[in-house]
Amino acid sequence: MTSADEGRRRGRLTVYLGAAPGVGKTYAMLDEAHRRLARGTDVVVGLVETHGRAATAAQLDGLEVLPRLALTHRGSDFTELDADAVLRRAPQVAMIDELAHTNVPGTRHAKRWQDVHDLLEAGIDVVTTVNVQHLESLNDDVEAITGIRQRETVPDQVVRDADQIQLVDLPPQALRRRLAHGNVYRAEQVDASLASYFRLGNLTALRELALLWLADRVDDALTDYRRDHRIETPWPARERVVVAVTGGPEGDTLLRRGARIAQRAAGSELLAVHVLATDGLPSAPPGRIAEQRALVESLGGTFHTVVGEDVATAVVDFATGVNATMIVVGVSRRSRWREALSEGNGTEIARLAGAIDVHLVTHEKARSGRPRLSRRSPLSPSRRIAGWVLGIVGPVLLTWVLSLLRDSVSLPTELLLFLALTVLVALVGGLWPAVVSAVAGFLLLNWFFTAPTGRLTVDRPENALALAVFVLVAAGVASVVDLAARRTGEAFRARAEASALASVSRAVLSGDDSASALVERLRETFTLRAVSLLERSGASWTVLASSGPDPAVRPEDGQAVLTVDDERVLALCGRVLPASDRRVLEAFASQVGAVLAQNRLRAQAEQARVLEQADTTRTALLAAVSHDLRTPLATIRASVDALTGLSLGPEDRAALVDALGESTGRLERLIDNLLDLSRLQTGSVRPVLRDASLDEVVPLAVEGYPGDVVRLDVPETLPLVRTDPGLLERVVANLVQNAVRYGPPVVVSASDSPGGIEVRVQDTGPGLDDEQKERMFEPFQRLGDTSADTGLGLGLAVADGLATAVGAEVHAEDTPGGGLTMVVLVPRAGAGA
């Protein structure tokens, strides 16, 4: 490649997307050609189909139109885009109509979009047209709407990758008027078109399909723009409904309500999020979470799991990250008096949501008073504040109450009451508020209730001992309660971590074990901005997998770096994670390392299997070739020597020429089979599937056989098949050649069956037993009576491999009355398209 080629830019693709035939996309494309020509741009028309429309044909005036490529196929003349002529002309812009068109055999490519790809790679800008019904992903929808299966389609990604897409649309009533006035089809076609394809309902549905498909493409562009400009606040460009589920019984109600909300606007998305809380909340039963995951997937949504210290904050962070427009949350199950003490998750989500709408849904379990653990950790700031207040005010209030009952309460009872207060403070606020409460209680007991009162002195040793024991017991109990609270919080966090790791394990067991999937799960679970898996490549780093906007390309770009192995690291971008998350992060890193090692071992095992198979094939090939190729070569050599060195009569010369031709043909077949087997084993067979008729394929496979040797029975009324005609012809030819050697006459027939179209090659030879049928498709198998066989035993192996490549199946059946019947099952046109 020259330096000029390396520096040449790729051409820009502009697509005029039509909502239906006749909306004017070709006219709009040519109108743009005139505008560009007026600006001094070098514009040519590579191919335009006017379909007899006068207004479209008039648009060609003043434009340079390149000659078309003339071709003949099956006795008919065709014209196609001459891509080579466009490349030689090398304009700045080429106008090429009907991007989804299938070319006639003999052109540069099978599809016109492939020709356009070559022009773009050559640096030529292309303006083209396509109707929405020709997009591959919408083929089934269009057939369901119109009842017509589109034979010509273009991959969606080809159109999605266009630099610019212009929607050409008309209201259904206006398009029907254009059709009625004869501006789309000839007069004799108008009535039938209006009554079938161009019905008002059909056109409305096609118009909606076009708008929704284009909205998806625009949404991708919006996501890219927000990422490139680091815009983190949600833009309500389309409805994204996030449903917060806890695993409780109200989850099904919330999910169904969210699905109904999402269905109100076409193109909406439904996302369910479950927070693995580390704040002391009880975890939901795994079975309930699995049921709700299945429910949201059945409703067309996706299920997500995140880890968060605070449920409300985690839900809002997730909704902001996915650019959600609404959060659906259920009314709290806590009783009213509990809600009076602290706001529920729904209220806090509404406070934190900002521009995101919050939809609060009531349900039968709302405010049912079901016991739940506190939403806050025992050592949270709010609990600490309450503990300090109780630790300071509580002893004073208790002293006041006991002073009123001085005559009826003894010192031991007073000590027990102050000890109970200290335990209560420890339960509420932890260790230090309880210690303060114990010290305050000691001082108050000494001052008000221990003789002599009014002074911080004790005149009786037993009272001094009681006060000392009180302080020690109060401090010990407070310490134990505080430790228990901390251990409880750690236990809840450990359970959340275990749930996160179990989620990763489930993903690996279900087959979603790619490094990209684990990186995405790591970013989602810890609500990070981006995560990258980097591999050391000399002095630089290579990104193996990444997730999120602006991923790190070097370890220095991340806020945290986790080591996977000696050559790979995980770079985390976004918020700074607490040290307590380190253990889970390291487990994720270990899981990523295990996945990479597993994939590497799997690839090595596959490579070893291929090498072993190739070595076995090579050994068998050398053993067979040493004899089977030498025999026809020896015959050819002897025949040539005799013809050139001896004086022979006409009959002898004719016999030698026949022997020479027969040996040459045998040698050619052997070499063809060897080459086909090599192509199959190296994976270089690239079928080009298209709709074809068997009456144009099968007759070519039996050419050269007399009618008394091979009889052909292929009805012309059979449905079309989806195949590569050239490769299917080779399959049938190999089967016929094999059958002729073992049991002529051979009957080749075709018929329709529930599974597809069957091509049957029936001989009357010795047949095969069940054991031989199991290994008949392996290379170098000579089965049956091989006394006159000079082949390598490759014909059936090649036929089976080529059939698999084109999506067909080959199996053997016994011929009634004796012999073998090879059956080729070919898929119908449109099956699985």
mmCIF file with all atom_site columns, C-alpha atoms in Angstrom, residues 323-483:
data_model
loop_
_atom_site.group_PDB
_atom_site.id
_atom_site.type_symbol
_atom_site.label_atom_id
_atom_site.label_alt_id
_atom_site.label_comp_id
_atom_site.label_asym_id
_atom_site.label_entity_id
_atom_site.label_seq_id
_atom_site.pdbx_PDB_ins_code
_atom_site.Cartn_x
_atom_site.Cartn_y
_atom_site.Cartn_z
_atom_site.occupancy
_atom_site.B_iso_or_equiv
_atom_site.pdbx_formal_charge
_atom_site.auth_seq_id
_atom_site.auth_comp_id
_atom_site.auth_asym_id
_atom_site.auth_atom_id
_atom_site.pdbx_PDB_model_num
ATOM 1   C CA . ASN A 1 323 ? -30.417 8.662  31.717  1.00 0.00 ? 323 ASN A CA 1
ATOM 2   C CA . ALA A 1 324 ? -33.770 7.607  33.197  1.00 0.00 ? 324 ALA A CA 1
ATOM 3   C CA . THR A 1 325 ? -36.853 9.796  33.023  1.00 0.00 ? 325 THR A CA 1
ATOM 4   C CA . MET A 1 326 ? -38.875 8.119  35.786  1.00 0.00 ? 326 MET A CA 1
ATOM 5   C CA . ILE A 1 327 ? -38.306 6.042  38.925  1.00 0.00 ? 327 ILE A CA 1
ATOM 6   C CA . VAL A 1 328 ? -41.101 3.736  40.085  1.00 0.00 ? 328 VAL A CA 1
ATOM 7   C CA . VAL A 1 329 ? -40.961 2.930  43.819  1.00 0.00 ? 329 VAL A CA 1
ATOM 8   C CA . GLY A 1 330 ? -43.453 1.342  46.188  1.00 0.00 ? 330 GLY A CA 1
ATOM 9   C CA . VAL A 1 331 ? -45.038 2.841  49.275  1.00 0.00 ? 331 VAL A CA 1
ATOM 10  C CA . SER A 1 332 ? -43.101 1.775  52.379  1.00 0.00 ? 332 SER A CA 1
ATOM 11  C CA . ARG A 1 333 ? -44.235 -1.362 54.193  1.00 0.00 ? 333 ARG A CA 1
ATOM 12  C CA . ARG A 1 334 ? -43.334 0.217  57.532  1.00 0.00 ? 334 ARG A CA 1
ATOM 13  C CA . SER A 1 335 ? -46.075 1.313  59.889  1.00 0.00 ? 335 SER A CA 1
ATOM 14  C CA . ARG A 1 336 ? -46.991 4.990  60.187  1.00 0.00 ? 336 ARG A CA 1
ATOM 15  C CA . TRP A 1 337 ? -45.292 5.474  63.541  1.00 0.00 ? 337 TRP A CA 1
ATOM 16  C CA . ARG A 1 338 ? -42.036 4.143  62.097  1.00 0.00 ? 338 ARG A CA 1
ATOM 17  C CA . GLU A 1 339 ? -42.344 6.511  59.145  1.00 0.00 ? 339 GLU A CA 1
ATOM 18  C CA . ALA A 1 340 ? -42.939 9.363  61.568  1.00 0.00 ? 340 ALA A CA 1
ATOM 19  C CA . LEU A 1 341 ? -39.520 8.684  63.084  1.00 0.00 ? 341 LEU A CA 1
ATOM 20  C CA . SER A 1 342 ? -37.627 8.529  59.771  1.00 0.00 ? 342 SER A CA 1
ATOM 21  C CA . GLU A 1 343 ? -38.576 9.005  56.123  1.00 0.00 ? 343 GLU A CA 1
ATOM 22  C CA . GLY A 1 344 ? -38.940 5.944  53.906  1.00 0.00 ? 344 GLY A CA 1
ATOM 23  C CA . ASN A 1 345 ? -36.954 5.103  50.811  1.00 0.00 ? 345 ASN A CA 1
ATOM 24  C CA . GLY A 1 346 ? -39.655 6.450  48.501  1.00 0.00 ? 346 GLY A CA 1
ATOM 25  C CA . THR A 1 347 ? -39.604 9.865  50.173  1.00 0.00 ? 347 THR A CA 1
ATOM 26  C CA . GLU A 1 348 ? -35.811 10.020 50.178  1.00 0.00 ? 348 GLU A CA 1
ATOM 27  C CA . ILE A 1 349 ? -35.637 8.945  46.502  1.00 0.00 ? 349 ILE A CA 1
ATOM 28  C CA . ALA A 1 350 ? -38.061 11.740 45.606  1.00 0.00 ? 350 ALA A CA 1
ATOM 29  C CA . ARG A 1 351 ? -35.866 14.206 47.523  1.00 0.00 ? 351 ARG A CA 1
ATOM 30  C CA . LEU A 1 352 ? -32.682 13.059 45.769  1.00 0.00 ? 352 LEU A CA 1
ATOM 31  C CA . ALA A 1 353 ? -34.094 12.478 42.267  1.00 0.00 ? 353 ALA A CA 1
ATOM 32  C CA . GLY A 1 354 ? -33.798 16.062 41.055  1.00 0.00 ? 354 GLY A CA 1
ATOM 33  C CA . ALA A 1 355 ? -35.097 16.268 37.446  1.00 0.00 ? 355 ALA A CA 1
ATOM 34  C CA . ILE A 1 356 ? -36.160 12.597 37.377  1.00 0.00 ? 356 ILE A CA 1
ATOM 35  C CA . ASP A 1 357 ? -39.865 12.002 37.997  1.00 0.00 ? 357 ASP A CA 1
ATOM 36  C CA . VAL A 1 358 ? -40.728 9.643  40.876  1.00 0.00 ? 358 VAL A CA 1
ATOM 37  C CA . HIS A 1 359 ? -43.877 7.528  40.655  1.00 0.00 ? 359 HIS A CA 1
ATOM 38  C CA . LEU A 1 360 ? -44.961 6.249  44.094  1.00 0.00 ? 360 LEU A CA 1
ATOM 39  C CA . VAL A 1 361 ? -47.110 3.107  43.778  1.00 0.00 ? 361 VAL A CA 1
ATOM 40  C CA . THR A 1 362 ? -49.383 1.836  46.542  1.00 0.00 ? 362 THR A CA 1
ATOM 41  C CA . HIS A 1 363 ? -49.884 -1.891 47.067  1.00 0.00 ? 363 HIS A CA 1
ATOM 42  C CA . GLU A 1 364 ? -51.619 -4.304 49.418  1.00 0.00 ? 364 GLU A CA 1
ATOM 43  C CA . LYS A 1 365 ? -48.598 -4.524 51.737  1.00 0.00 ? 365 LYS A CA 1
ATOM 44  C CA . ALA A 1 366 ? -48.247 -0.740 52.075  1.00 0.00 ? 366 ALA A CA 1
ATOM 45  C CA . ARG A 1 367 ? -47.880 0.371  55.741  1.00 0.00 ? 367 ARG A CA 1
ATOM 46  C CA . SER A 1 368 ? -48.765 -3.134 56.877  1.00 0.00 ? 368 SER A CA 1
ATOM 47  C CA . GLY A 1 369 ? -46.511 -2.680 59.906  1.00 0.00 ? 369 GLY A CA 1
ATOM 48  C CA . ARG A 1 370 ? -44.413 -5.682 59.036  1.00 0.00 ? 370 ARG A CA 1
ATOM 49  C CA . PRO A 1 371 ? -41.354 -5.733 61.350  1.00 0.00 ? 371 PRO A CA 1
ATOM 50  C CA . ARG A 1 372 ? -38.161 -4.676 59.683  1.00 0.00 ? 372 ARG A CA 1
ATOM 51  C CA . LEU A 1 373 ? -34.698 -3.823 60.832  1.00 0.00 ? 373 LEU A CA 1
ATOM 52  C CA . SER A 1 374 ? -33.845 -0.168 60.988  1.00 0.00 ? 374 SER A CA 1
ATOM 53  C CA . ARG A 1 375 ? -32.795 1.382  57.741  1.00 0.00 ? 375 ARG A CA 1
ATOM 54  C CA . ARG A 1 376 ? -29.704 2.897  59.383  1.00 0.00 ? 376 ARG A CA 1
ATOM 55  C CA . SER A 1 377 ? -26.687 1.158  60.788  1.00 0.00 ? 377 SER A CA 1
ATOM 56  C CA . PRO A 1 378 ? -26.426 1.125  64.635  1.00 0.00 ? 378 PRO A CA 1
ATOM 57  C CA . LEU A 1 379 ? -23.288 3.234  64.301  1.00 0.00 ? 379 LEU A CA 1
ATOM 58  C CA . SER A 1 380 ? -24.692 5.705  61.789  1.00 0.00 ? 380 SER A CA 1
ATOM 59  C CA . PRO A 1 381 ? -24.504 9.465  62.510  1.00 0.00 ? 381 PRO A CA 1
ATOM 60  C CA . SER A 1 382 ? -28.201 9.728  63.352  1.00 0.00 ? 382 SER A CA 1
ATOM 61  C CA . ARG A 1 383 ? -27.961 6.921  65.896  1.00 0.00 ? 383 ARG A CA 1
ATOM 62  C CA . ARG A 1 384 ? -24.828 8.417  67.405  1.00 0.00 ? 384 ARG A CA 1
ATOM 63  C CA . ILE A 1 385 ? -26.558 11.786 67.839  1.00 0.00 ? 385 ILE A CA 1
ATOM 64  C CA . ALA A 1 386 ? -29.540 10.096 69.491  1.00 0.00 ? 386 ALA A CA 1
ATOM 65  C CA . GLY A 1 387 ? -27.156 8.184  71.746  1.00 0.00 ? 387 GLY A CA 1
ATOM 66  C CA . TRP A 1 388 ? -25.356 11.341 72.837  1.00 0.00 ? 388 TRP A CA 1
ATOM 67  C CA . VAL A 1 389 ? -28.638 13.092 73.627  1.00 0.00 ? 389 VAL A CA 1
ATOM 68  C CA . LEU A 1 390 ? -29.895 10.111 75.603  1.00 0.00 ? 390 LEU A CA 1
ATOM 69  C CA . GLY A 1 391 ? -26.544 9.657  77.347  1.00 0.00 ? 391 GLY A CA 1
ATOM 70  C CA . ILE A 1 392 ? -26.522 13.273 78.575  1.00 0.00 ? 392 ILE A CA 1
ATOM 71  C CA . VAL A 1 393 ? -30.203 13.967 79.207  1.00 0.00 ? 393 VAL A CA 1
ATOM 72  C CA . GLY A 1 394 ? -31.194 10.464 80.357  1.00 0.00 ? 394 GLY A CA 1
ATOM 73  C CA . PRO A 1 395 ? -29.211 10.431 83.635  1.00 0.00 ? 395 PRO A CA 1
ATOM 74  C CA . VAL A 1 396 ? -30.575 13.870 84.566  1.00 0.00 ? 396 VAL A CA 1
ATOM 75  C CA . LEU A 1 397 ? -34.178 12.807 83.989  1.00 0.00 ? 397 LEU A CA 1
ATOM 76  C CA . LEU A 1 398 ? -33.680 9.557  85.856  1.00 0.00 ? 398 LEU A CA 1
ATOM 77  C CA . THR A 1 399 ? -32.151 11.451 88.803  1.00 0.00 ? 399 THR A CA 1
ATOM 78  C CA . TRP A 1 400 ? -35.177 13.763 88.902  1.00 0.00 ? 400 TRP A CA 1
ATOM 79  C CA . VAL A 1 401 ? -37.593 10.819 88.917  1.00 0.00 ? 401 VAL A CA 1
ATOM 80  C CA . LEU A 1 402 ? -35.659 8.969  91.651  1.00 0.00 ? 402 LEU A CA 1
ATOM 81  C CA . SER A 1 403 ? -35.479 12.120 93.804  1.00 0.00 ? 403 SER A CA 1
ATOM 82  C CA . LEU A 1 404 ? -39.273 12.120 93.876  1.00 0.00 ? 404 LEU A CA 1
ATOM 83  C CA . LEU A 1 405 ? -39.221 8.493  95.075  1.00 0.00 ? 405 LEU A CA 1
ATOM 84  C CA . ARG A 1 406 ? -36.302 8.868  97.529  1.00 0.00 ? 406 ARG A CA 1
ATOM 85  C CA . ASP A 1 407 ? -38.119 7.311  100.462 1.00 0.00 ? 407 ASP A CA 1
ATOM 86  C CA . SER A 1 408 ? -39.341 4.204  98.560  1.00 0.00 ? 408 SER A CA 1
ATOM 87  C CA . VAL A 1 409 ? -36.218 3.293  96.460  1.00 0.00 ? 409 VAL A CA 1
ATOM 88  C CA . SER A 1 410 ? -32.967 1.918  97.849  1.00 0.00 ? 410 SER A CA 1
ATOM 89  C CA . LEU A 1 411 ? -29.448 2.419  96.530  1.00 0.00 ? 411 LEU A CA 1
ATOM 90  C CA . PRO A 1 412 ? -29.201 -1.048 94.862  1.00 0.00 ? 412 PRO A CA 1
ATOM 91  C CA . THR A 1 413 ? -32.381 -0.341 92.914  1.00 0.00 ? 413 THR A CA 1
ATOM 92  C CA . GLU A 1 414 ? -31.036 3.053  91.878  1.00 0.00 ? 414 GLU A CA 1
ATOM 93  C CA . LEU A 1 415 ? -27.794 1.443  90.690  1.00 0.00 ? 415 LEU A CA 1
ATOM 94  C CA . LEU A 1 416 ? -29.732 -1.101 88.590  1.00 0.00 ? 416 LEU A CA 1
ATOM 95  C CA . LEU A 1 417 ? -31.873 1.614  87.000  1.00 0.00 ? 417 LEU A CA 1
ATOM 96  C CA . PHE A 1 418 ? -28.799 3.666  86.057  1.00 0.00 ? 418 PHE A CA 1
ATOM 97  C CA . LEU A 1 419 ? -27.164 0.486  84.701  1.00 0.00 ? 419 LEU A CA 1
ATOM 98  C CA . ALA A 1 420 ? -30.257 -0.218 82.573  1.00 0.00 ? 420 ALA A CA 1
ATOM 99  C CA . LEU A 1 421 ? -30.101 3.344  81.242  1.00 0.00 ? 421 LEU A CA 1
ATOM 100 C CA . THR A 1 422 ? -26.449 2.857  80.291  1.00 0.00 ? 422 THR A CA 1
ATOM 101 C CA . VAL A 1 423 ? -27.294 -0.360 78.391  1.00 0.00 ? 423 VAL A CA 1
ATOM 102 C CA . LEU A 1 424 ? -30.071 1.493  76.565  1.00 0.00 ? 424 LEU A CA 1
ATOM 103 C CA . VAL A 1 425 ? -27.681 4.268  75.558  1.00 0.00 ? 425 VAL A CA 1
ATOM 104 C CA . ALA A 1 426 ? -25.201 1.629  74.290  1.00 0.00 ? 426 ALA A CA 1
ATOM 105 C CA . LEU A 1 427 ? -27.901 0.041  72.166  1.00 0.00 ? 427 LEU A CA 1
ATOM 106 C CA . VAL A 1 428 ? -28.813 3.385  70.662  1.00 0.00 ? 428 VAL A CA 1
ATOM 107 C CA . GLY A 1 429 ? -25.524 5.228  70.303  1.00 0.00 ? 429 GLY A CA 1
ATOM 108 C CA . GLY A 1 430 ? -22.669 2.802  70.806  1.00 0.00 ? 430 GLY A CA 1
ATOM 109 C CA . LEU A 1 431 ? -19.726 2.772  73.157  1.00 0.00 ? 431 LEU A CA 1
ATOM 110 C CA . TRP A 1 432 ? -18.785 6.399  73.900  1.00 0.00 ? 432 TRP A CA 1
ATOM 111 C CA . PRO A 1 433 ? -22.256 7.803  74.606  1.00 0.00 ? 433 PRO A CA 1
ATOM 112 C CA . ALA A 1 434 ? -22.724 4.837  76.977  1.00 0.00 ? 434 ALA A CA 1
ATOM 113 C CA . VAL A 1 435 ? -19.438 5.596  78.750  1.00 0.00 ? 435 VAL A CA 1
ATOM 114 C CA . VAL A 1 436 ? -20.490 9.222  79.210  1.00 0.00 ? 436 VAL A CA 1
ATOM 115 C CA . SER A 1 437 ? -23.852 8.006  80.555  1.00 0.00 ? 437 SER A CA 1
ATOM 116 C CA . ALA A 1 438 ? -22.057 5.693  83.001  1.00 0.00 ? 438 ALA A CA 1
ATOM 117 C CA . VAL A 1 439 ? -19.768 8.467  84.259  1.00 0.00 ? 439 VAL A CA 1
ATOM 118 C CA . ALA A 1 440 ? -22.698 10.869 84.586  1.00 0.00 ? 440 ALA A CA 1
ATOM 119 C CA . GLY A 1 441 ? -24.662 8.214  86.445  1.00 0.00 ? 441 GLY A CA 1
ATOM 120 C CA . PHE A 1 442 ? -21.723 7.600  88.819  1.00 0.00 ? 442 PHE A CA 1
ATOM 121 C CA . LEU A 1 443 ? -21.461 11.294 89.628  1.00 0.00 ? 443 LEU A CA 1
ATOM 122 C CA . LEU A 1 444 ? -25.203 11.753 90.091  1.00 0.00 ? 444 LEU A CA 1
ATOM 123 C CA . LEU A 1 445 ? -25.534 8.655  92.240  1.00 0.00 ? 445 LEU A CA 1
ATOM 124 C CA . ASN A 1 446 ? -22.611 9.846  94.385  1.00 0.00 ? 446 ASN A CA 1
ATOM 125 C CA . TRP A 1 447 ? -23.988 13.382 94.738  1.00 0.00 ? 447 TRP A CA 1
ATOM 126 C CA . PHE A 1 448 ? -27.699 12.711 95.265  1.00 0.00 ? 448 PHE A CA 1
ATOM 127 C CA . PHE A 1 449 ? -28.119 9.162  96.585  1.00 0.00 ? 449 PHE A CA 1
ATOM 128 C CA . THR A 1 450 ? -24.919 8.128  98.400  1.00 0.00 ? 450 THR A CA 1
ATOM 129 C CA . ALA A 1 451 ? -24.310 9.366  101.938 1.00 0.00 ? 451 ALA A CA 1
ATOM 130 C CA . PRO A 1 452 ? -23.140 11.954 102.604 1.00 0.00 ? 452 PRO A CA 1
ATOM 131 C CA . THR A 1 453 ? -25.366 13.543 99.896  1.00 0.00 ? 453 THR A CA 1
ATOM 132 C CA . GLY A 1 454 ? -24.475 16.855 98.325  1.00 0.00 ? 454 GLY A CA 1
ATOM 133 C CA . ARG A 1 455 ? -20.795 15.939 98.131  1.00 0.00 ? 455 ARG A CA 1
ATOM 134 C CA . LEU A 1 456 ? -18.620 13.761 95.863  1.00 0.00 ? 456 LEU A CA 1
ATOM 135 C CA . THR A 1 457 ? -17.481 11.619 98.758  1.00 0.00 ? 457 THR A CA 1
ATOM 136 C CA . VAL A 1 458 ? -18.524 8.201  100.062 1.00 0.00 ? 458 VAL A CA 1
ATOM 137 C CA . ASP A 1 459 ? -18.307 7.412  103.746 1.00 0.00 ? 459 ASP A CA 1
ATOM 138 C CA . ARG A 1 460 ? -19.185 3.707  103.534 1.00 0.00 ? 460 ARG A CA 1
ATOM 139 C CA . PRO A 1 461 ? -16.860 1.234  101.728 1.00 0.00 ? 461 PRO A CA 1
ATOM 140 C CA . GLU A 1 462 ? -19.728 -0.917 100.417 1.00 0.00 ? 462 GLU A CA 1
ATOM 141 C CA . ASN A 1 463 ? -21.234 2.117  98.671  1.00 0.00 ? 463 ASN A CA 1
ATOM 142 C CA . ALA A 1 464 ? -17.872 2.951  97.125  1.00 0.00 ? 464 ALA A CA 1
ATOM 143 C CA . LEU A 1 465 ? -17.539 -0.635 95.927  1.00 0.00 ? 465 LEU A CA 1
ATOM 144 C CA . ALA A 1 466 ? -21.065 -0.573 94.475  1.00 0.00 ? 466 ALA A CA 1
ATOM 145 C CA . LEU A 1 467 ? -20.331 2.616  92.547  1.00 0.00 ? 467 LEU A CA 1
ATOM 146 C CA . ALA A 1 468 ? -17.047 1.215  91.234  1.00 0.00 ? 468 ALA A CA 1
ATOM 147 C CA . VAL A 1 469 ? -18.710 -2.013 90.156  1.00 0.00 ? 469 VAL A CA 1
ATOM 148 C CA . PHE A 1 470 ? -21.457 0.023  88.489  1.00 0.00 ? 470 PHE A CA 1
ATOM 149 C CA . VAL A 1 471 ? -18.951 1.964  86.375  1.00 0.00 ? 471 VAL A CA 1
ATOM 150 C CA . LEU A 1 472 ? -17.059 -1.167 85.377  1.00 0.00 ? 472 LEU A CA 1
ATOM 151 C CA . VAL A 1 473 ? -20.203 -3.157 84.529  1.00 0.00 ? 473 VAL A CA 1
ATOM 152 C CA . ALA A 1 474 ? -21.688 -0.225 82.595  1.00 0.00 ? 474 ALA A CA 1
ATOM 153 C CA . ALA A 1 475 ? -18.498 0.226  80.577  1.00 0.00 ? 475 ALA A CA 1
ATOM 154 C CA . GLY A 1 476 ? -18.233 -3.537 79.928  1.00 0.00 ? 476 GLY A CA 1
ATOM 155 C CA . VAL A 1 477 ? -21.848 -3.855 78.806  1.00 0.00 ? 477 VAL A CA 1
ATOM 156 C CA . ALA A 1 478 ? -21.526 -0.788 76.580  1.00 0.00 ? 478 ALA A CA 1
ATOM 157 C CA . SER A 1 479 ? -18.392 -2.257 75.004  1.00 0.00 ? 479 SER A CA 1
ATOM 158 C CA . VAL A 1 480 ? -20.079 -5.607 74.314  1.00 0.00 ? 480 VAL A CA 1
ATOM 159 C CA . VAL A 1 481 ? -23.168 -3.964 72.840  1.00 0.00 ? 481 VAL A CA 1
ATOM 160 C CA . ASP A 1 482 ? -21.034 -1.707 70.642  1.00 0.00 ? 482 ASP A CA 1
ATOM 161 C CA . LEU A 1 483 ? -18.976 -4.680 69.422  1.00 0.00 ? 483 LEU A CA 1
#
